[in-house]
Short mmCIF file of C-alpha atoms in Angstrom, two decimals:
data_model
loop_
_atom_site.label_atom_id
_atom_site.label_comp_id
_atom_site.label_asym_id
_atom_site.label_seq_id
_atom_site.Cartn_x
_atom_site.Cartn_y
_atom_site.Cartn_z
CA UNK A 1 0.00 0.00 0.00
CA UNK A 2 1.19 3.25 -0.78
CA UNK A 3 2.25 5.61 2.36
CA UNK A 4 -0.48 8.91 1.67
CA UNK A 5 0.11 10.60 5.44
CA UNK A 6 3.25 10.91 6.55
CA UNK A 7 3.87 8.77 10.39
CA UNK A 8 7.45 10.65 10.97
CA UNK A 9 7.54 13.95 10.41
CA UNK A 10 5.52 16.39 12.56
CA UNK A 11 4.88 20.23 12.04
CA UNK A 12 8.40 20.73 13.24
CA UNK A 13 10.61 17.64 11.96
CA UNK A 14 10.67 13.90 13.76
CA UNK A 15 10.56 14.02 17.36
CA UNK A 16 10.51 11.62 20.36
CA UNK A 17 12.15 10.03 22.94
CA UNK A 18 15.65 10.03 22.46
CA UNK A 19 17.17 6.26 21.97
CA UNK A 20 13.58 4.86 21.31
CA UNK A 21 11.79 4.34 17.87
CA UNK A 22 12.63 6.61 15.23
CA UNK A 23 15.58 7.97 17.11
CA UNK A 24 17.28 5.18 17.99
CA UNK A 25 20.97 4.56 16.15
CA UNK A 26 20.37 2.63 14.05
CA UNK A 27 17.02 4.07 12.36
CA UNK A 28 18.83 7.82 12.70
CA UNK A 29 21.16 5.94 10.48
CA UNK A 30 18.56 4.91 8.15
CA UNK A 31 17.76 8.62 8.15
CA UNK A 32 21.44 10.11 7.01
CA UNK A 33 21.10 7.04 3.95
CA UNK A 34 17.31 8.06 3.41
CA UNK A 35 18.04 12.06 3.32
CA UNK A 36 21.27 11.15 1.46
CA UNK A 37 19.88 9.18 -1.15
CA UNK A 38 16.81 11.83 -1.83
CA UNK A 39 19.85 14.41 -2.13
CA UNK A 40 21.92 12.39 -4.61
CA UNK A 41 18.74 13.19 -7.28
CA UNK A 42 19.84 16.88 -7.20
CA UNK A 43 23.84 16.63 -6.96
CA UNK A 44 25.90 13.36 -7.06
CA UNK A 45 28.37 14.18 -3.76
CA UNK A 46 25.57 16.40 -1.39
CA UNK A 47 26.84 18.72 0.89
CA UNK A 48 24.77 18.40 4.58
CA UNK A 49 25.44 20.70 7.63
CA UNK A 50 24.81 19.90 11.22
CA UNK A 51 24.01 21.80 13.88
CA UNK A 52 22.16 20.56 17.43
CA UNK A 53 21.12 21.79 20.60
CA UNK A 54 22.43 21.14 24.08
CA UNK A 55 20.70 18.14 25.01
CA UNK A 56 22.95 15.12 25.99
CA UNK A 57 21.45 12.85 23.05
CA UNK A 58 22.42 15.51 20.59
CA UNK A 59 25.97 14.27 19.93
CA UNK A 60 25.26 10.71 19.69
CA UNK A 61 22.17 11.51 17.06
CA UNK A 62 24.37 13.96 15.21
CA UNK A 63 26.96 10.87 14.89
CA UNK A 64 25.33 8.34 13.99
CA UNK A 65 22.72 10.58 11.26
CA UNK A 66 26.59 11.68 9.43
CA UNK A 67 27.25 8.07 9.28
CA UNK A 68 24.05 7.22 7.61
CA UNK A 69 24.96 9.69 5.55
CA UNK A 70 28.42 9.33 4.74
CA UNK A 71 27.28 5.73 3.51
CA UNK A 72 25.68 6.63 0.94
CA UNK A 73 28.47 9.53 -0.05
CA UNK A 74 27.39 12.87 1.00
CA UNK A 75 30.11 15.10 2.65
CA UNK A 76 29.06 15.91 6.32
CA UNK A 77 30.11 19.35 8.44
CA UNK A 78 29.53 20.29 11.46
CA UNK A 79 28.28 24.21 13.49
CA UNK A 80 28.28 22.09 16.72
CA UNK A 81 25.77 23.90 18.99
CA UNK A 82 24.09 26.41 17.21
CA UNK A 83 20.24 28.06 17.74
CA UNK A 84 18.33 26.77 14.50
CA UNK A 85 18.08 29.14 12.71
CA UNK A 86 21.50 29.73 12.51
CA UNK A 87 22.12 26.29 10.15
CA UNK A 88 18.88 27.59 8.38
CA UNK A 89 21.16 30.99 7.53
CA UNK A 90 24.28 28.76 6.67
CA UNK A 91 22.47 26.07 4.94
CA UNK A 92 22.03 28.96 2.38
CA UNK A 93 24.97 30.75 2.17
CA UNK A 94 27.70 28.23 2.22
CA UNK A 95 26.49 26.01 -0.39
CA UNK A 96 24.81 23.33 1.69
CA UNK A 97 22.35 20.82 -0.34
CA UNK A 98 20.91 20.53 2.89
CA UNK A 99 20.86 21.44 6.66
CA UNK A 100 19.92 19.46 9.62
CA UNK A 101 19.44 20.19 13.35
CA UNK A 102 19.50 17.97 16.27
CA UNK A 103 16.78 19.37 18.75
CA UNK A 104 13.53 19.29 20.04
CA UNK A 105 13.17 22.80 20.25
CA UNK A 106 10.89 23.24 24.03
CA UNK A 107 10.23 19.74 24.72
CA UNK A 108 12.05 18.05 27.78
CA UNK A 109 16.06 16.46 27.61
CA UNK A 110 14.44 13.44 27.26
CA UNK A 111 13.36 14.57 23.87
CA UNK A 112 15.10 14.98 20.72
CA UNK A 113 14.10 15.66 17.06
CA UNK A 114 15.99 15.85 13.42
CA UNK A 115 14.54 19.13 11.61
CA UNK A 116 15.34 19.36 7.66
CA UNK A 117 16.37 22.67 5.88
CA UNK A 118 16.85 22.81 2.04
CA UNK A 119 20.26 24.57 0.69
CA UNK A 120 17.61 27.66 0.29
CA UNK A 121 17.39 27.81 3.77
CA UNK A 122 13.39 26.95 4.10
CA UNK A 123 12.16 24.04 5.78
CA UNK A 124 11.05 21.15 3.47
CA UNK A 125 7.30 21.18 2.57
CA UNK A 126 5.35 18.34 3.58
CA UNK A 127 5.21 16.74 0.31
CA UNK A 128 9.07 16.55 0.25
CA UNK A 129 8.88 14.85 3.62
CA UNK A 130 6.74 12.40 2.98
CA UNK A 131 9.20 11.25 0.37
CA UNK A 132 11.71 11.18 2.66
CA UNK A 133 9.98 9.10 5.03
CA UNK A 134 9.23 6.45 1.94
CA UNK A 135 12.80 6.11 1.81
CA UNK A 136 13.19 6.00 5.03
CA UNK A 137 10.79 2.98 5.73
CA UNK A 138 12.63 1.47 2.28
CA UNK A 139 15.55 1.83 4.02
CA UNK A 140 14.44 -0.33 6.90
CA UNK A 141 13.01 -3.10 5.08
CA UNK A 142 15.98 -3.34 3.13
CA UNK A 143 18.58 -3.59 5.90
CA UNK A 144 19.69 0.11 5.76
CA UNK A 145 19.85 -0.01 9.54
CA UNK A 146 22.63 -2.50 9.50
CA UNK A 147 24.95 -0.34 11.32
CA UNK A 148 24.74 -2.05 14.47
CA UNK A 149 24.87 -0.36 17.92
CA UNK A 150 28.52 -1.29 18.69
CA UNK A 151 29.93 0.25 15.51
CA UNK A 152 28.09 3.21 15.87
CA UNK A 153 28.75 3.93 19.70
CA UNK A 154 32.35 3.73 18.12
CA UNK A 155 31.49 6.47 15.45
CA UNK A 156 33.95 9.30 15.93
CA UNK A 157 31.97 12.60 16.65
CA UNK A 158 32.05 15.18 14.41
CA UNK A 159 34.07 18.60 15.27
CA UNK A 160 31.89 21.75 15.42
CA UNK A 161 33.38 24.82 12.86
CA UNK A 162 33.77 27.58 15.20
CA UNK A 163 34.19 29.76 11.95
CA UNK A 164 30.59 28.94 10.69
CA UNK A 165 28.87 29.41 13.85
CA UNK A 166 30.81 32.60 13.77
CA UNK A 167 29.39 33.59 10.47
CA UNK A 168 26.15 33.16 11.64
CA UNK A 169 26.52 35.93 14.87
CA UNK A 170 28.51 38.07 12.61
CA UNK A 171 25.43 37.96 10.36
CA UNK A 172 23.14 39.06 12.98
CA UNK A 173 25.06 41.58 14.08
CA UNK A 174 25.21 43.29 10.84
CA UNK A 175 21.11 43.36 11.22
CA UNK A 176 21.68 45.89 14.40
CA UNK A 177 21.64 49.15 12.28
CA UNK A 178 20.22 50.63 14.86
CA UNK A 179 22.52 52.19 17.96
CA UNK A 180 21.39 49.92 20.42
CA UNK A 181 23.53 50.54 23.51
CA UNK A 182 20.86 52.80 25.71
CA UNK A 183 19.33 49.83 26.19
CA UNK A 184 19.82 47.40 28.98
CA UNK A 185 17.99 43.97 29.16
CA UNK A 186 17.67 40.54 30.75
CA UNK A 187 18.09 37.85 28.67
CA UNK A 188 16.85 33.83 29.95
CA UNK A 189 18.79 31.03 27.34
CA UNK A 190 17.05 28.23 28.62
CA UNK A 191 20.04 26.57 28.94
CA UNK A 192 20.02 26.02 25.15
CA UNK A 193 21.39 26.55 21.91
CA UNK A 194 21.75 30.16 22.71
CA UNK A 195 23.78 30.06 25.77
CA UNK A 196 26.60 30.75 23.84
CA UNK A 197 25.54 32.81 20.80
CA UNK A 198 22.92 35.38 22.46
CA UNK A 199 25.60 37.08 24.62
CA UNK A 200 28.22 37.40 22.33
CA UNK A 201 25.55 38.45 19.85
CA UNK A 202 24.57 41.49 22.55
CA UNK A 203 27.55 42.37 23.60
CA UNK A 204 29.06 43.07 20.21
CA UNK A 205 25.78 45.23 19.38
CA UNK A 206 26.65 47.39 22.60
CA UNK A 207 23.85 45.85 24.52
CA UNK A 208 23.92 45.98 28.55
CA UNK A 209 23.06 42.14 28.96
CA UNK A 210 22.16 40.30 32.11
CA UNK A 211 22.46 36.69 31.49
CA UNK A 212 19.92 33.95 33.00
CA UNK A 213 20.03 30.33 32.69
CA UNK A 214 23.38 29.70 30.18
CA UNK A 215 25.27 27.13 31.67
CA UNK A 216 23.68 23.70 29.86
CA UNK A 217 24.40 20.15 31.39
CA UNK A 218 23.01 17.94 28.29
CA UNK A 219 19.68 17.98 31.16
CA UNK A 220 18.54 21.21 32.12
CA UNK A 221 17.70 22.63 28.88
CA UNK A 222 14.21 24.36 29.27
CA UNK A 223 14.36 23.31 32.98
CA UNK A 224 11.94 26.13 34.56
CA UNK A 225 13.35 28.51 32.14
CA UNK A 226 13.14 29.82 28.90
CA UNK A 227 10.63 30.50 26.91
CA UNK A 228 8.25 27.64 27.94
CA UNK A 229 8.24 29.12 31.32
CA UNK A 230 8.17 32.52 30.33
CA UNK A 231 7.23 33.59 33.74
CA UNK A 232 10.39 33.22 34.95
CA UNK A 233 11.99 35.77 33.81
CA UNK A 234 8.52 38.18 34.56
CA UNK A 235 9.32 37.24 37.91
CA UNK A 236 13.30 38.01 37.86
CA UNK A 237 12.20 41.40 35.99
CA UNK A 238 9.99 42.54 38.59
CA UNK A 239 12.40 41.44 41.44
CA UNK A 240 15.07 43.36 39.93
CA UNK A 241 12.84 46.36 39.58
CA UNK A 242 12.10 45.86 43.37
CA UNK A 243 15.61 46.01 44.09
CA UNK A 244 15.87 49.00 41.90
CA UNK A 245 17.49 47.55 39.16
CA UNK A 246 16.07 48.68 36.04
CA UNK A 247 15.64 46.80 32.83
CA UNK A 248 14.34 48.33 29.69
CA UNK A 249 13.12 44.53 28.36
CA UNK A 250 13.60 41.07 28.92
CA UNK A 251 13.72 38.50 26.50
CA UNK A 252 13.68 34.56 26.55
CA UNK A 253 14.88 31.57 24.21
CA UNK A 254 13.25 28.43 23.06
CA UNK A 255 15.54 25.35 23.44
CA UNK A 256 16.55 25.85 20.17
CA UNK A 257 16.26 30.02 19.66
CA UNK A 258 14.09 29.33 17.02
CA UNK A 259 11.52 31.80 19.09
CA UNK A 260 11.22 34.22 21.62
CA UNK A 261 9.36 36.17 24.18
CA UNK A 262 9.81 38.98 25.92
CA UNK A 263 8.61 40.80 29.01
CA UNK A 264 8.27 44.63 29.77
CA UNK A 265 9.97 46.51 32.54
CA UNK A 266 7.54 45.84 35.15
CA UNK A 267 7.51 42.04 34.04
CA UNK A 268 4.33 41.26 32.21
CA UNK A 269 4.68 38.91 29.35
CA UNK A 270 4.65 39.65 25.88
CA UNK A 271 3.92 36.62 23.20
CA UNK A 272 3.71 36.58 19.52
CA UNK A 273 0.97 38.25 19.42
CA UNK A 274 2.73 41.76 20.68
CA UNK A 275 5.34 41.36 19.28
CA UNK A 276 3.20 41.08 15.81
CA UNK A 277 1.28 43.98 16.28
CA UNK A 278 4.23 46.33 17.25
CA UNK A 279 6.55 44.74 14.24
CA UNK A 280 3.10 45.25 12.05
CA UNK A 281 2.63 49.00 13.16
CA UNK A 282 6.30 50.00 12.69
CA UNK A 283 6.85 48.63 9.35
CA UNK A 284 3.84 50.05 8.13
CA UNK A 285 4.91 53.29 9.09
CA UNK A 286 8.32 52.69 6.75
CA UNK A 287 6.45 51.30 4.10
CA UNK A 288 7.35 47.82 4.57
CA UNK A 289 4.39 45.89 5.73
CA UNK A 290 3.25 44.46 1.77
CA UNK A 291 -0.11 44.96 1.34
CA UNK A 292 -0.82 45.94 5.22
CA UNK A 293 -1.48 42.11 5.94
CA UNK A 294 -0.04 40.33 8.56
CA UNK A 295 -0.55 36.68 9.14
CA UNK A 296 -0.84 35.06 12.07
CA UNK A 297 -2.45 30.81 12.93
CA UNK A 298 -5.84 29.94 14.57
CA UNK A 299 -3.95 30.55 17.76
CA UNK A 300 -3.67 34.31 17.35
CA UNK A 301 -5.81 35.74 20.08
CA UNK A 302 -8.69 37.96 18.59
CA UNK A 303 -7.28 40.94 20.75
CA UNK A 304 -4.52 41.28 17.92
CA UNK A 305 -7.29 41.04 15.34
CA UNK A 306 -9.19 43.88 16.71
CA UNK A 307 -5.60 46.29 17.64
CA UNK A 308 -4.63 45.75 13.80
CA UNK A 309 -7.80 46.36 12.49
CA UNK A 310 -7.36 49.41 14.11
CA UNK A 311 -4.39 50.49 12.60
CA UNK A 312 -5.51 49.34 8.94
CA UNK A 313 -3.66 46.02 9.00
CA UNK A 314 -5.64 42.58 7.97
CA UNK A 315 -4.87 39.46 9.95
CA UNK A 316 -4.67 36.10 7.62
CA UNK A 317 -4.82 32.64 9.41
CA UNK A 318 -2.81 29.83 8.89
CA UNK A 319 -2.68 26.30 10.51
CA UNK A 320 -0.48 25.67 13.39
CA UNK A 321 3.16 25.50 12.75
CA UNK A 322 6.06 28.18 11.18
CA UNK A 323 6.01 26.54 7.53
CA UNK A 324 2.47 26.91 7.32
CA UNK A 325 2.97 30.58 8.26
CA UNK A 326 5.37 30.88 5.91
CA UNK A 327 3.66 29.10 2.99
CA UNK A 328 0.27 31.63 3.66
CA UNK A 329 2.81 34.15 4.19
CA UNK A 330 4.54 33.95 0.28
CA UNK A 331 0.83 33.29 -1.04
CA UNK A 332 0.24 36.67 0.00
CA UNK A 333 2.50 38.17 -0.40
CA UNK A 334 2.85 39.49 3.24
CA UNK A 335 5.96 40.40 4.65
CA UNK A 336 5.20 39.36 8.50
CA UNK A 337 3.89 36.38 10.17
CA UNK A 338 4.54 34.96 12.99
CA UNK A 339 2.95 32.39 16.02
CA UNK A 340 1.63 33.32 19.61
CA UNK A 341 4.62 31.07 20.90
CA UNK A 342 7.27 33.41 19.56
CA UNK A 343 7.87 32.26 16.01
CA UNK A 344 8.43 35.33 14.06
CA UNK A 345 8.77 35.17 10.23
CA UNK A 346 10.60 38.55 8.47
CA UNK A 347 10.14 38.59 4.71
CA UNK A 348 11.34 42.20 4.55
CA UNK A 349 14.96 40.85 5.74
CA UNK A 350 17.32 37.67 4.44
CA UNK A 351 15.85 35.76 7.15
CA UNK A 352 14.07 32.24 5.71
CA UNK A 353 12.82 30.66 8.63
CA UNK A 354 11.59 31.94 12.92
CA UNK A 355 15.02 33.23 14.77
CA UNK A 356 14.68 34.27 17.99
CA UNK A 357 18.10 36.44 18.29
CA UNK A 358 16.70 38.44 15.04
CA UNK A 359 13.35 38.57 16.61
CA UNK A 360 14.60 40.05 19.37
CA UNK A 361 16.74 42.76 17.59
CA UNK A 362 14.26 44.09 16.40
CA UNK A 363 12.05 44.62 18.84
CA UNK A 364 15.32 46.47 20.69
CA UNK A 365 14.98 48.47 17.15
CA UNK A 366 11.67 49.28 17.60
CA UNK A 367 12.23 50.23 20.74
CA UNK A 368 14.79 52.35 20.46
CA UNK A 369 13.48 54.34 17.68
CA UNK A 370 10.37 54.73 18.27
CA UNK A 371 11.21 56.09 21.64
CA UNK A 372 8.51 54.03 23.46
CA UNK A 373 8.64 51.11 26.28
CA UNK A 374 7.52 47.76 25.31
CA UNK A 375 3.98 48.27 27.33
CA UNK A 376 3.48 51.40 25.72
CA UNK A 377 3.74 50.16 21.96
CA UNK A 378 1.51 47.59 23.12
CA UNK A 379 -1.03 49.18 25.25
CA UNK A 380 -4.34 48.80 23.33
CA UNK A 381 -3.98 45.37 22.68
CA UNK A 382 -6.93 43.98 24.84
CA UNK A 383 -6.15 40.27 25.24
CA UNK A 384 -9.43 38.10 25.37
CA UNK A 385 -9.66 35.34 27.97
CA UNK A 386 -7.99 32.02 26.22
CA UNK A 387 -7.64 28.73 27.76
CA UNK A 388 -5.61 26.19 26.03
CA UNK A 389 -5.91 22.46 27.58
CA UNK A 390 -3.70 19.83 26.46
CA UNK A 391 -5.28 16.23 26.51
CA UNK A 392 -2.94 12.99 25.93
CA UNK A 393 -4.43 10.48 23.50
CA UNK A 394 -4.05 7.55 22.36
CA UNK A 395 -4.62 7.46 18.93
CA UNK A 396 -4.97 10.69 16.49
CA UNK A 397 -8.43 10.17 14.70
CA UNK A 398 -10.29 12.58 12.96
CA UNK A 399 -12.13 14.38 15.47
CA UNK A 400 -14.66 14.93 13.24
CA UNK A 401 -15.56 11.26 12.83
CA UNK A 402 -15.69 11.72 16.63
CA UNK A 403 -19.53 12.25 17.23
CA UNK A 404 -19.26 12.95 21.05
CA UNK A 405 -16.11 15.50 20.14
CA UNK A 406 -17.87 16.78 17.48
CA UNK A 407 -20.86 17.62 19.36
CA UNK A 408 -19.39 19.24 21.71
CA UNK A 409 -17.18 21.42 19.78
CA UNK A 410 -20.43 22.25 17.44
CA UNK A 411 -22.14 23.25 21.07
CA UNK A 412 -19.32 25.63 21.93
CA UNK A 413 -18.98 27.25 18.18
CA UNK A 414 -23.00 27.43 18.68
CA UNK A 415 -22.94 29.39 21.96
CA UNK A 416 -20.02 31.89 21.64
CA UNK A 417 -20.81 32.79 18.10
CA UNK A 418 -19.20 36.56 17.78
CA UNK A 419 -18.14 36.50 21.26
CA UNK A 420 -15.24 34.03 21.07
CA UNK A 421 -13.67 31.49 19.15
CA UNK A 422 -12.77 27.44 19.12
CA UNK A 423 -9.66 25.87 17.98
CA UNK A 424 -9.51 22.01 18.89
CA UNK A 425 -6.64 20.23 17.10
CA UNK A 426 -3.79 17.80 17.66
CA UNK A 427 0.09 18.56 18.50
CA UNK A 428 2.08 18.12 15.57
CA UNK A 429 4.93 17.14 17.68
CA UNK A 430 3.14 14.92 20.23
CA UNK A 431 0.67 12.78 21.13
CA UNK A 432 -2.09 15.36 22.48
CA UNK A 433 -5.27 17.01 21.76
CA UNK A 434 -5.05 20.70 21.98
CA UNK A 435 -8.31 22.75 23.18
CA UNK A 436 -8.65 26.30 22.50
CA UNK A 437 -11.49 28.57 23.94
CA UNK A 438 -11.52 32.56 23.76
CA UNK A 439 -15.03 34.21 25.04
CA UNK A 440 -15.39 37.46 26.88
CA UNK A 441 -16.13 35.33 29.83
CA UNK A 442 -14.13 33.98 31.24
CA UNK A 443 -16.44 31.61 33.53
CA UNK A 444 -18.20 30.78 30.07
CA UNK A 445 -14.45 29.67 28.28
CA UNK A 446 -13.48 27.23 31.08
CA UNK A 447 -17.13 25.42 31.35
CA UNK A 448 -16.77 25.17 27.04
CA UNK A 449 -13.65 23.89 27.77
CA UNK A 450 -14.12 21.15 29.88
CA UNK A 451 -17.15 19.92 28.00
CA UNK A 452 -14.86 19.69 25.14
CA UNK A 453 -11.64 17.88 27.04
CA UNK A 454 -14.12 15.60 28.85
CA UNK A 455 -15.54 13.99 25.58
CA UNK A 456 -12.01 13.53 23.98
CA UNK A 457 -11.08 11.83 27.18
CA UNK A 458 -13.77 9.58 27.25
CA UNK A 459 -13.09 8.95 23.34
CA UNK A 460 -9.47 9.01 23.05
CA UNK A 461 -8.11 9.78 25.74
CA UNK A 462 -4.54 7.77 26.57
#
């Protein structure tokens, strides 16, 4: 039978448990030969670049993926740790057929993942993945996981360039064009990829940097920190300001500094979705905002619909994930998009995929020259009450063959009407249900809610 769906690949690469099924050795082998052989159609010796996170499974994956991929002749270098982004930018400048990171971006240590850039520096559409994973699964039922544990454990790793990762900052920094140095910020790493790069990265733009959370043990990446706990640097903000330390902005890193957030002086939060709207305002004051469109997912809170309206700008809605951002955004035409989590997509720059060190650049830009604090050049965006629960499930059906879920959701679309909005879908990167309620109540949202979880849990729940 012909594979139609494709079982590997997520909205953000393969991820799972690190040393189980599909990122195990020997079938992260069978991934270098599979990616390898799909490469050898456009160029007989492929060029691949690697670049992983901090997690402690990173080397070993990174290893034995190059020997896959050696096998079947491609030439293999290596950025060591380096923020995603960063292979996406060298992927397309250095003449890679391909880039590959080793990460799973804000999941636990435990986790790991193996995210696919073309030499253009874009992530691979689905289409192309679902290729991959053909060859992939051909690879397996024809032996191409031969490579047995032993010889692979004895696999020797593969040196990080310092001079590409270097490349990569000095590329960023030549973004800054802005005089940046009355600004002075704390900045959380998660104990990631960005440990490293984010505070050389401010400190050559003239930035007064406090670091948080940079000293990575292979376990403690997005440990309490970062920008899955977001909070955590609201709270150091506001203690500093207690202590009468002043910051003008905080910002915090993904895993993998594919994203960020930020927070103002006094500490609040600020996700995608101000960040959007104060990106969207400034650069359609300088004539840079195509068509005065900005495009957002199903998760962009209706409070960022209503500010942009304000100002003239249209909000466009993709599904769930950067790419799909990305793909509405060059159907458009539009030259911003981002996610709610911190994704941020700049068309108007070089920039090909979400970076959360460019992200946050330009917010300091924005900042700077528009002579405003974060919480002012956000002030009017009125945030509607959102839940989001997350269920664990079993199995991913359909939820619309789902009569109970179905129901349910119908019941809640039904009730709010105008005065809210639904989004029920499943994780693209794990096995969970994701329910969405916005309503002006907020009483209203969580009873919706639960009615909503409840029958998925009965139905498919894990």
């Amino acid at each position: 039978m012909t594979q139609t769906k494709r079982q590997l690949f997520g909205t953000d690469g393969i991820r799972g448990v690190a040393g189980d099924f599909p990122l195990n050795r020997e079938t992260v082998y069978a991934i270098g030969r599979a990616l390898a052989h799909d490469l050898i159609h456009s160029r007989p010796v492929p060029r691949v670049l690697l670049g992983q996170d901090t997690r402690e499974s990173s080397g070993w994956i990174a290893d034995a993926l190059a020997a896959g991929l050696r096998s079947c002749g491609a030439e293999v270098a290596s950025a060591g740790v380096i923020p995603t982004p960063g292979v996406a930018f060298l992927a397309r400048t250095r003449g890679f057929d391909a880039g590959v990171v080793l990460s799973a971006s804000h999941n636990p240590w435990t986790d790991n993942g193996i995210k696919v850039f073309s030499g253009d520096g874009y992530k691979l559409p689905d289409a192309e993945e679902l290729e991959i994973e053909r060859e992939i699964f051909a690879q397996i039922a024809a032996g191409g996981t031969a490579a047995n544990s032993a010889t692979l454990a004895g696999v020797p790793s593969l040196p990080g360039d310092a001079a590409l990762r270097q490349a990569y900052i000095g590329w960023l920094r030549a973004q800054a064009t802005t005089d940046l140095s009355s600004l002075r910020i704390l900045v959380d790493c998660a104990n990631g990829a960005a440990s490293a790069e984010a505070p050389e990265l401010f400190r050559a733009c003239g930035v007064d940097a406090t670091i948080l959370h940079a000293s990575p043990d292979g376990r403690n990446i997005n440990d309490g920190c970062g920008a899955l706990h977001p909070k955590t640097l609201g709270a150091a903000m506001h203690e500093a300001e207690m202590r009468g330390e002043h910051y003008d902005l905080g910002v915090t890193f993904d895993g993998d500094a594919d994203r960020a957030l930020f927070c103002d002086a006094a500490g609040n939060v600020v996700n995608g979705d101000g960040v959007l709207l104060l990106c969207a305002r400034d650069m359609q004051h300088r004539g840079r905002l195509s068509g005065n469109t900005v495009v957002g997912t199903t998760m962009a809170n209706m409070g960022l619909e209503v500010a942009l309206r304000g100002s003239g700008i249209a909000l466009l809605r993709a599904d769930v994930g950067d790419k799909y951002v990305l793909e509405l955004m060059q159907k458009s035409g539009a030259t911003l998009g981002g996610e709610q989590s911190g994704h941020i997509l700049f068309r108007d720059s070089e920039a090909t995929t979400g970076d959360g060190m460019f992200t946050a650049l330009r917010v300091m830009d924005v900042v700077v020259r528009s002579g405003k604090s974060l919480a002012e050049l956000i002030a009017d965006l009125k945030v509607f009450p959102q839940v989001i629960k997350n269920v664990r499930v079993r199995e991913k059906k359909p939820l619309s063959e789902i009569a109970a879920v179905r129901d349910a959701i119908d019941a809640a679309d039904a009730q709010l009407r105008e005065r809210g909005r639904v989004v029920v879908r499943y994780s693209g990167t794990e096995a969970l249900a994701r329910v969405m309620i916005e309503a002006e109540s907020e009483a209203e949202m969580h009873t919706l809610a639960d009615a909503i979880v409840e029958a998925i849990q009965r139905e498919l729940g894990a």
